[in-house]
CSV table of C-alpha atoms in Angstrom, one decimal:
chain,number,residue,atom,x,y,z
A,1,MET,CA,-38.7,-7.5,0.4
A,2,ASN,CA,-35.0,-7.3,1.3
A,3,ILE,CA,-33.2,-10.6,1.6
A,4,LYS,CA,-30.6,-11.4,4.3
A,5,TRP,CA,-27.8,-13.4,2.6
A,6,ASN,CA,-25.1,-15.3,4.4
A,7,GLU,CA,-21.8,-13.4,4.6
A,8,ARG,CA,-18.2,-14.6,4.1
A,9,LYS,CA,-14.8,-13.1,4.4
A,10,LEU,CA,-13.3,-11.9,1.2
A,11,SER,CA,-10.1,-13.9,1.8
A,12,ASP,CA,-12.2,-17.0,1.8
A,13,ILE,CA,-13.9,-16.4,-1.5
A,14,ALA,CA,-11.3,-14.5,-3.6
A,15,THR,CA,-7.5,-14.3,-4.3
A,16,MET,CA,-5.7,-10.9,-4.5
A,17,ILE,CA,-2.7,-9.5,-6.3
A,18,ASP,CA,-1.2,-6.7,-4.2
A,19,TYR,CA,1.7,-4.5,-5.5
A,20,ARG,CA,1.8,-2.1,-2.7
A,21,GLY,CA,5.3,-1.3,-1.4
A,22,LYS,CA,6.8,-1.6,-4.9
A,23,THR,CA,7.4,1.3,-7.3
A,24,PRO,CA,7.8,0.4,-11.1
A,25,GLN,CA,10.3,2.0,-13.3
A,26,LYS,CA,8.1,4.0,-15.7
A,27,SER,CA,8.5,4.5,-19.4
A,28,THR,CA,7.0,6.8,-22.0
A,29,SER,CA,5.4,3.8,-23.8
A,30,GLY,CA,4.9,0.1,-23.4
A,31,ILE,CA,2.6,-1.7,-21.1
A,32,PRO,CA,-0.2,0.5,-19.7
A,33,LEU,CA,0.1,1.1,-16.0
A,34,ILE,CA,-3.1,1.0,-14.0
A,35,THR,CA,-2.8,3.7,-11.4
A,36,ALA,CA,-5.3,5.0,-8.8
A,37,LYS,CA,-5.6,8.1,-10.9
A,38,ILE,CA,-7.4,6.4,-13.8
A,39,VAL,CA,-9.8,4.2,-12.0
A,40,LYS,CA,-12.8,6.4,-11.9
A,41,ASN,CA,-16.6,5.8,-11.5
A,42,GLY,CA,-16.5,2.1,-12.4
A,43,THR,CA,-14.2,2.4,-15.4
A,44,ILE,CA,-10.6,2.5,-16.3
A,45,LEU,CA,-9.6,5.7,-18.2
A,46,PRO,CA,-6.9,5.6,-20.9
A,47,ALA,CA,-3.5,5.1,-19.3
A,48,ASN,CA,-0.9,8.0,-19.3
A,49,GLU,CA,1.9,6.0,-17.6
A,50,PHE,CA,3.6,2.9,-18.8
A,51,ILE,CA,6.4,0.4,-18.1
A,52,ALA,CA,8.7,-0.9,-20.7
A,53,GLU,CA,7.8,-4.2,-22.4
A,54,ASN,CA,11.0,-5.8,-21.4
A,55,GLN,CA,10.4,-4.9,-17.7
A,56,TYR,CA,6.9,-6.5,-17.6
A,57,ALA,CA,7.9,-10.0,-16.5
A,58,SER,CA,10.3,-8.8,-13.8
A,59,TRP,CA,7.7,-6.4,-12.4
A,60,MET,CA,4.7,-8.7,-12.4
A,61,THR,CA,6.3,-11.2,-10.0
A,62,ARG,CA,3.3,-11.3,-7.6
A,63,GLY,CA,0.9,-12.5,-10.3
A,64,TYR,CA,-0.6,-11.6,-13.6
A,65,PRO,CA,-4.1,-10.1,-14.0
A,66,CYS,CA,-6.9,-11.6,-16.1
A,67,VAL,CA,-9.8,-10.1,-18.0
A,68,GLY,CA,-12.7,-9.6,-15.6
A,69,ASP,CA,-10.5,-9.1,-12.5
A,70,VAL,CA,-11.7,-6.5,-10.2
A,71,VAL,CA,-9.2,-3.7,-9.6
A,72,MET,CA,-9.6,-1.4,-6.6
A,73,THR,CA,-7.8,1.7,-5.3
A,74,THR,CA,-6.6,1.2,-1.8
A,75,GLU,CA,-5.9,4.9,-0.9
A,76,ALA,CA,-6.2,8.4,-2.3
A,77,PRO,CA,-8.9,7.6,-3.0
A,78,LEU,CA,-10.1,4.4,-1.3
A,79,GLY,CA,-12.8,2.3,-3.0
A,80,GLU,CA,-12.8,3.2,-6.7
A,81,VAL,CA,-13.4,-0.1,-8.5
A,82,ALA,CA,-13.6,-1.4,-12.1
A,83,GLN,CA,-13.1,-4.6,-14.1
A,84,LEU,CA,-10.2,-5.2,-16.5
A,85,ARG,CA,-11.0,-5.5,-20.1
A,86,ASP,CA,-7.4,-6.1,-21.1
A,87,ALA,CA,-5.1,-8.5,-19.2
A,88,HIS,CA,-1.9,-7.1,-20.7
A,89,VAL,CA,-1.6,-4.3,-18.1
A,90,ALA,CA,0.7,-3.5,-15.2
A,91,LEU,CA,-0.6,-2.8,-11.7
A,92,ALA,CA,0.6,0.2,-9.7
A,93,GLN,CA,1.2,0.3,-6.0
A,94,ARG,CA,-2.1,1.8,-4.9
A,95,ILE,CA,-4.1,-0.8,-6.8
A,96,ILE,CA,-5.1,-4.2,-5.6
A,97,THR,CA,-6.6,-6.9,-7.9
A,98,ILE,CA,-9.2,-9.2,-6.7
A,99,ARG,CA,-10.4,-12.4,-8.4
A,100,GLY,CA,-13.4,-14.4,-7.2
A,101,LYS,CA,-12.9,-18.1,-6.7
A,102,LYS,CA,-14.6,-20.2,-9.4
A,103,ASP,CA,-18.3,-21.0,-8.7
A,104,VAL,CA,-18.2,-19.2,-5.4
A,105,LEU,CA,-17.8,-15.4,-6.1
A,106,ASP,CA,-18.7,-13.7,-9.5
A,107,ASN,CA,-16.3,-10.8,-10.3
A,108,GLY,CA,-19.0,-8.7,-11.6
A,109,TYR,CA,-21.2,-9.2,-8.5
A,110,LEU,CA,-18.1,-8.3,-6.3
A,111,LYS,CA,-17.5,-5.1,-8.3
A,112,TYR,CA,-21.0,-3.9,-7.9
A,113,PHE,CA,-21.2,-4.8,-4.2
A,114,LEU,CA,-18.0,-2.8,-3.6
A,115,GLN,CA,-19.6,0.1,-5.5
A,116,SER,CA,-22.8,0.0,-3.5
A,117,ALA,CA,-23.4,2.3,-0.5
A,118,GLU,CA,-23.2,-0.8,1.7
A,119,GLY,CA,-19.9,-1.9,0.2
A,120,GLN,CA,-18.4,1.5,0.4
A,121,GLY,CA,-19.5,1.9,4.0
A,122,ARG,CA,-17.8,-1.4,4.9
A,123,LEU,CA,-14.6,-0.3,3.3
A,124,ARG,CA,-14.7,3.0,5.1
A,125,ALA,CA,-15.2,1.2,8.4
A,126,ARG,CA,-11.9,-0.5,7.9
A,127,GLU,CA,-9.8,2.4,6.6
A,128,THR,CA,-7.0,3.8,8.6
A,129,GLY,CA,-4.8,6.9,8.4
A,130,THR,CA,-5.1,10.7,9.0
A,131,THR,CA,-3.9,12.9,6.1
A,132,VAL,CA,-4.2,10.1,3.6
A,133,THR,CA,-6.6,7.3,4.5
A,134,GLY,CA,-6.5,3.8,3.0
A,135,ILE,CA,-7.1,0.1,3.8
A,136,LYS,CA,-4.5,-2.4,4.8
A,137,ALA,CA,-4.4,-5.8,3.0
A,138,ALA,CA,-5.2,-7.5,6.3
A,139,GLU,CA,-8.3,-5.4,6.8
A,140,LEU,CA,-9.5,-6.0,3.3
A,141,ARG,CA,-9.2,-9.8,3.6
A,142,GLU,CA,-11.5,-9.5,6.7
A,143,LEU,CA,-14.2,-7.6,4.7
A,144,MET,CA,-17.5,-9.4,4.9
A,145,ILE,CA,-19.3,-10.0,1.6
A,146,PRO,CA,-23.1,-10.8,1.4
A,147,LEU,CA,-23.2,-14.0,-0.8
A,148,PRO,CA,-26.2,-15.2,-2.7
A,149,ASP,CA,-25.6,-18.4,-4.7
A,150,ILE,CA,-23.4,-18.1,-7.7
A,151,VAL,CA,-26.4,-18.2,-10.2
A,152,GLN,CA,-28.1,-15.4,-8.5
A,153,GLN,CA,-24.8,-13.4,-8.3
A,154,CYS,CA,-24.4,-13.8,-12.1
A,155,LYS,CA,-27.9,-12.6,-12.7
A,156,ILE,CA,-27.5,-9.6,-10.5
A,157,SER,CA,-24.2,-8.6,-12.2
A,158,LYS,CA,-25.7,-9.3,-15.7
A,159,VAL,CA,-28.4,-6.7,-15.3
A,160,LEU,CA,-25.9,-4.0,-14.2
A,161,LEU,CA,-23.1,-5.2,-16.6
A,162,ASP,CA,-25.5,-4.9,-19.6
A,163,LEU,CA,-26.2,-1.2,-18.7
A,164,ASP,CA,-22.5,-0.6,-18.1
A,165,GLU,CA,-21.7,-2.1,-21.5
A,166,LYS,CA,-24.1,0.3,-23.2
A,167,ILE,CA,-22.5,3.2,-21.3
A,168,TYR,CA,-19.0,2.0,-22.4
A,169,ASN,CA,-20.0,1.6,-26.0
A,170,LEU,CA,-21.5,5.1,-26.0
A,171,THR,CA,-18.2,6.5,-24.6
A,172,GLN,CA,-16.1,4.6,-27.1
A,173,GLU,CA,-18.4,5.9,-29.9
A,174,ASN,CA,-17.8,9.5,-28.6
A,175,HIS,CA,-14.0,8.9,-28.6
A,176,ASN,CA,-14.2,7.8,-32.3
A,177,LEU,CA,-16.4,10.8,-33.1
A,178,GLU,CA,-13.9,13.2,-31.5
A,179,GLU,CA,-11.1,11.7,-33.5
A,180,GLN,CA,-13.2,12.1,-36.7
A,181,ALA,CA,-13.6,15.8,-35.9
A,182,LYS,CA,-9.8,16.2,-35.3
A,183,CYS,CA,-9.0,14.4,-38.6
A,184,LEU,CA,-11.5,16.6,-40.5
A,185,VAL,CA,-10.0,19.8,-39.2
A,186,LYS,CA,-6.5,18.6,-39.9
A,187,SER,CA,-7.5,17.7,-43.4
A,188,TRP,CA,-9.1,21.0,-44.1
A,189,PHE,CA,-7.2,23.5,-42.3
A,190,VAL,CA,-3.6,22.0,-41.8
A,191,ASP,CA,-3.1,19.7,-44.8
A,192,PHE,CA,-5.6,21.4,-47.2
A,193,GLU,CA,-6.5,18.0,-48.6
A,194,PRO,CA,-9.7,19.2,-50.3
A,195,TYR,CA,-7.5,21.6,-52.3
A,196,GLY,CA,-4.7,19.3,-53.3
A,197,GLY,CA,-2.5,20.0,-50.3
A,198,GLN,CA,-2.0,23.6,-51.2
A,199,VAL,CA,-3.4,26.7,-49.6
A,200,PRO,CA,-6.2,27.8,-52.0
A,201,ASP,CA,-6.0,31.3,-53.6
A,202,SER,CA,-9.4,32.2,-52.0
A,203,TRP,CA,-7.9,31.7,-48.5
A,204,HIS,CA,-5.9,34.2,-46.6
A,205,GLU,CA,-4.2,34.4,-43.2
A,206,ILE,CA,-6.3,36.1,-40.5
A,207,THR,CA,-6.3,36.4,-36.8
A,208,LEU,CA,-8.8,34.8,-34.5
A,209,SER,CA,-10.1,38.2,-33.5
A,210,GLU,CA,-11.5,38.6,-37.0
A,211,ILE,CA,-13.9,35.7,-36.7
A,212,ALA,CA,-14.5,35.5,-32.9
A,213,ASP,CA,-15.3,37.6,-29.8
A,214,PHE,CA,-14.0,36.8,-26.3
A,215,ILE,CA,-15.7,37.1,-23.0
A,216,GLY,CA,-13.6,36.6,-19.9
A,217,GLY,CA,-14.9,35.0,-16.7
A,218,TYR,CA,-16.0,37.0,-13.6
A,219,SER,CA,-14.6,36.6,-10.1
A,220,TYR,CA,-17.6,36.1,-7.8
A,221,LYS,CA,-17.2,36.4,-4.1
A,222,GLY,CA,-17.7,33.3,-2.0
A,223,ALA,CA,-20.6,34.9,-0.1
A,224,GLU,CA,-22.4,35.4,-3.4
A,225,LEU,CA,-22.3,31.7,-4.4
A,226,GLN,CA,-23.9,28.9,-2.5
A,227,PRO,CA,-25.2,25.4,-3.2
A,228,SER,CA,-28.1,25.2,-5.6
A,229,SER,CA,-29.4,23.6,-8.8
A,230,CYS,CA,-27.1,26.0,-10.8
A,231,ALA,CA,-23.4,25.4,-11.4
A,232,MET,CA,-20.1,27.0,-12.3
A,233,ALA,CA,-17.7,25.8,-14.8
A,234,THR,CA,-14.1,26.1,-13.7
A,235,ILE,CA,-10.6,24.9,-14.8
A,236,LYS,CA,-11.4,21.8,-12.7
A,237,ASN,CA,-13.7,20.8,-15.6
A,238,PHE,CA,-10.6,20.5,-17.8
A,239,ASP,CA,-9.2,17.0,-17.1
A,240,ARG,CA,-5.3,17.1,-17.0
A,241,THR,CA,-5.3,13.8,-18.9
A,242,GLY,CA,-7.5,15.3,-21.6
A,243,GLY,CA,-11.2,16.1,-22.1
A,244,PHE,CA,-13.8,18.0,-20.2
A,245,LYS,CA,-15.3,16.5,-17.0
A,246,LEU,CA,-19.1,17.0,-17.0
A,247,ASP,CA,-19.1,16.0,-13.3
A,248,GLY,CA,-16.7,18.7,-12.4
A,249,TYR,CA,-19.2,21.7,-12.3
A,250,LYS,CA,-19.2,23.5,-8.9
A,251,GLU,CA,-22.7,24.0,-7.5
A,252,ILE,CA,-23.6,27.6,-6.8
A,253,ILE,CA,-26.5,30.0,-6.3
A,254,PRO,CA,-26.3,33.0,-8.6
A,255,SER,CA,-26.4,36.3,-6.9
A,256,ASP,CA,-28.2,39.4,-8.0
A,257,LYS,CA,-24.9,40.5,-9.6
A,258,LEU,CA,-24.9,37.5,-12.0
A,259,LYS,CA,-24.0,38.7,-15.4
A,260,ASP,CA,-25.8,37.4,-18.4
A,261,SER,CA,-22.6,37.3,-20.4
A,262,GLN,CA,-21.2,34.8,-17.9
A,263,LYS,CA,-24.0,32.2,-18.6
A,264,VAL,CA,-22.8,29.1,-20.4
A,265,GLU,CA,-25.2,27.6,-22.9
A,266,LEU,CA,-25.1,24.3,-24.8
A,267,PHE,CA,-22.5,24.3,-27.5
A,268,ASP,CA,-20.6,27.3,-26.1
A,269,ILE,CA,-16.8,27.2,-26.4
A,270,LEU,CA,-14.8,27.6,-23.3
A,271,VAL,CA,-10.9,28.0,-23.1
A,272,ALA,CA,-8.9,27.6,-19.9
A,273,HIS,CA,-6.5,30.5,-19.4
A,274,THR,CA,-5.0,29.8,-15.9
A,275,ASP,CA,-3.4,26.8,-14.2
A,276,LEU,CA,-2.4,26.2,-10.5
A,277,THR,CA,0.4,23.9,-11.5
A,278,GLN,CA,3.8,24.9,-13.1
A,279,LYS,CA,3.2,22.4,-15.9
A,280,ALA,CA,0.4,24.6,-17.5
A,281,GLU,CA,-1.3,21.4,-18.6
A,282,VAL,CA,-4.8,22.9,-19.1
A,283,ILE,CA,-3.9,26.4,-20.3
A,284,GLY,CA,-5.0,26.7,-23.9
A,285,ASN,CA,-7.4,23.7,-23.7
A,286,ALA,CA,-10.6,24.4,-25.5
A,287,GLU,CA,-13.8,22.5,-25.1
A,288,MET,CA,-17.4,22.8,-26.4
A,289,VAL,CA,-20.0,22.4,-23.7
A,290,LEU,CA,-22.0,19.3,-24.8
A,291,SER,CA,-24.1,18.8,-21.6
A,292,LYS,CA,-25.3,20.8,-18.7
A,293,SER,CA,-25.3,17.6,-16.5
A,294,GLY,CA,-28.8,18.2,-15.3
A,295,TYR,CA,-28.2,21.7,-14.0
A,296,ASP,CA,-30.7,24.5,-14.7
A,297,GLU,CA,-28.0,27.0,-15.4
A,298,ILE,CA,-24.2,27.2,-15.7
A,299,ILE,CA,-22.0,30.2,-15.3
A,300,MET,CA,-18.2,30.4,-15.9
A,301,SER,CA,-15.4,31.3,-13.4
A,302,MET,CA,-12.7,33.9,-13.9
A,303,ASP,CA,-10.3,31.1,-15.1
A,304,LEU,CA,-12.2,30.6,-18.3
A,305,VAL,CA,-12.8,32.6,-21.5
A,306,LYS,CA,-15.9,32.1,-23.7
A,307,VAL,CA,-15.2,32.2,-27.4
A,308,LEU,CA,-18.1,33.4,-29.6
A,309,PRO,CA,-18.1,33.1,-33.4
A,310,LYS,CA,-19.1,36.1,-35.4
A,311,HIS,CA,-20.0,36.8,-39.0
A,312,GLY,CA,-22.0,33.6,-39.2
A,313,ILE,CA,-19.0,31.4,-38.6
A,314,SER,CA,-20.0,27.9,-37.4
A,315,ARG,CA,-19.3,27.4,-33.7
A,316,PHE,CA,-18.6,23.8,-34.5
A,317,VAL,CA,-15.8,24.7,-36.9
A,318,LEU,CA,-14.4,27.2,-34.4
A,319,ALA,CA,-14.4,24.7,-31.6
A,320,ALA,CA,-12.6,22.2,-33.7
A,321,LEU,CA,-10.0,24.7,-34.8
A,322,LEU,CA,-9.3,25.7,-31.2
A,323,ARG,CA,-8.7,22.0,-30.2
A,324,THR,CA,-5.8,21.6,-32.6
A,325,ASP,CA,-2.2,21.2,-31.6
A,326,GLN,CA,-1.4,24.4,-33.4
A,327,PHE,CA,-3.7,26.4,-31.1
A,328,LYS,CA,-2.4,24.7,-28.0
A,329,ASP,CA,1.2,25.4,-28.9
A,330,HIS,CA,0.3,29.0,-29.7
A,331,ALA,CA,-1.4,29.4,-26.3
A,332,LEU,CA,1.6,28.0,-24.4
A,333,GLY,CA,3.8,30.6,-26.0
A,334,TYR,CA,1.8,33.3,-24.2
A,335,VAL,CA,2.0,31.8,-20.7
A,336,ASN,CA,3.4,33.9,-17.8
A,337,GLY,CA,3.2,34.2,-14.0
A,338,THR,CA,4.8,32.6,-11.0
A,339,THR,CA,2.5,31.0,-8.4
A,340,VAL,CA,-0.5,31.0,-10.7
A,341,LEU,CA,0.3,30.6,-14.4
A,342,HIS,CA,-2.0,32.3,-16.9
A,343,MET,CA,-2.3,32.9,-20.6
A,344,SER,CA,-1.9,36.5,-21.8
A,345,LYS,CA,-5.1,38.3,-23.0
A,346,LYS,CA,-3.3,38.8,-26.3
A,347,ALA,CA,-3.1,35.0,-27.0
A,348,LEU,CA,-6.6,34.3,-28.3
A,349,PRO,CA,-6.9,37.5,-30.6
A,350,ALA,CA,-3.3,36.9,-31.9
A,351,PHE,CA,-3.8,33.3,-33.1
A,352,THR,CA,-3.4,33.2,-36.9
A,353,LEU,CA,-4.9,30.7,-39.3
A,354,TYR,CA,-5.8,30.4,-43.0
A,355,PHE,CA,-9.5,31.0,-43.7
A,356,PRO,CA,-11.6,31.4,-46.8
A,357,GLU,CA,-12.8,34.8,-47.9
A,358,LYS,CA,-16.2,33.4,-48.6
A,359,PHE,CA,-17.4,31.5,-45.5
A,360,SER,CA,-19.8,29.5,-47.6
A,361,GLU,CA,-16.8,27.4,-48.6
A,362,LEU,CA,-16.9,25.9,-45.2
A,363,SER,CA,-20.5,24.8,-45.4
A,364,GLU,CA,-19.6,21.1,-46.0
A,365,ILE,CA,-17.2,20.7,-43.1
A,366,SER,CA,-19.5,22.8,-40.9
A,367,CYS,CA,-22.3,20.4,-41.5
A,368,MET,CA,-20.1,17.4,-40.9
A,369,LEU,CA,-18.8,18.8,-37.6
A,370,GLU,CA,-22.2,19.9,-36.4
A,371,ALA,CA,-23.5,16.4,-37.0
A,372,ILE,CA,-20.6,14.9,-35.0
A,373,TYR,CA,-20.8,17.2,-32.1
A,374,LYS,CA,-24.6,16.9,-31.8
A,375,LYS,CA,-24.2,13.1,-31.9
A,376,ILE,CA,-21.7,13.3,-29.1
A,377,ALA,CA,-24.1,15.4,-27.0
A,378,GLN,CA,-26.9,13.0,-27.7
A,379,ASN,CA,-24.8,10.0,-26.6
A,380,ILE,CA,-23.8,11.9,-23.4
A,381,GLU,CA,-27.4,12.4,-22.5
A,382,GLU,CA,-28.2,8.8,-23.2
A,383,SER,CA,-25.3,7.7,-21.1
A,384,ARG,CA,-26.4,10.0,-18.2
A,385,SER,CA,-29.9,8.3,-18.3
A,386,LEU,CA,-28.3,4.8,-18.2
A,387,VAL,CA,-26.1,5.8,-15.3
A,388,LYS,CA,-29.1,7.1,-13.4
A,389,LEU,CA,-30.9,3.8,-14.1
A,390,ARG,CA,-28.0,1.7,-13.0
A,391,ASP,CA,-27.4,3.7,-9.8
A,392,THR,CA,-31.1,3.3,-9.0
A,393,LEU,CA,-31.1,-0.5,-9.6
A,394,LEU,CA,-27.8,-1.1,-7.7
A,395,PRO,CA,-29.0,-1.0,-4.1
A,396,LYS,CA,-32.2,-2.7,-5.0
A,397,LEU,CA,-30.4,-5.6,-6.6
A,398,MET,CA,-27.8,-5.8,-3.9
A,399,SER,CA,-30.5,-6.0,-1.2
A,400,GLY,CA,-32.6,-8.6,-3.0
A,401,GLU,CA,-35.5,-6.2,-3.4
A,402,ILE,CA,-35.6,-6.9,-7.2
A,403,ASP,CA,-36.3,-10.5,-8.2
A,404,VAL,CA,-33.7,-11.7,-10.8
A,405,SER,CA,-35.0,-15.2,-11.1
A,406,GLU,CA,-36.3,-14.5,-14.7
A,407,VAL,CA,-33.0,-13.0,-15.9
A,408,GLU,CA,-31.3,-15.2,-18.5
A,409,ILE,CA,-27.6,-15.7,-18.4
């Protein structure tokens, strides 16, 4: 049975730190700057903007954040929320920090309420603007928050926080595994550590075309593609801050012209060869498909190239090689175009690397990389299941439908 809790204004039960109207002087390193771009899906992504250490005190004049504070984007987009794990951060101007008053409002409970459909709906009801919509501080202070007693708030948030902590730990484990893969490839193919730091006599320089085939994407007409349980991988799957977004697939219906060669299978390697910006940030980015995100089938757009290993070469070794700085630098040397930048078709075949004459020499690193990538894929699927469970529980906990009286805190 749903419970009707008393409601109170946010301004009565929380304090806020608001840096809107101020623009920090940014630096290439220093204190991480929390911007609206990196608050996504309940988490804070690694920062790619900073302010200088010696500028921190002069910038944070409106107050310092604390671990556990809720940060929320106030526009473009409105309503992305997360909790701080590190207090030594700077706050950008489209971010507002909210801290519940002691023994009145639990920060975890507030975060999950704001993430809920009810919370998001209340935020939207108070947003203003046309081209870019957002919420004014005065409107946010008037936001009404359903408020069970503090013990019940903590129990509700604990159920969800425990799930989020497991999701976070899986994500961190995957980051570490990715770093292991990069270090392995650098050790074997760049520094040649297993061979005393020298290119072994049994290795010789080859082009990528000698060990791989390339399949370009196909340009499907809009009329051929409509929403369905299938999806299309595009350059939007390649995050400009790094990585491959599994929630970036575009839902489609395959037409009768769908080509089998365009289908993307688990552990396929995709390379982005176009970019709509003049920075060419994603061109040359290579990623292995480690999840289909629940879709029955995935195809690739014309902006991608599928790289297929041949001669029994491990796809895991090939994927790791294409994710090196050496390949990225090579790809950027083949970029041309004006409005739309693209990588020349010559780029992939022309990439050179040292490779052993006997592929069996790579069996050790191949096994290690395969274990790493398959563990990452396993963690992704486990995380997806936990996200699904959390999202199912969230509205039921927020409405009082689920009894939390037995939860220990």
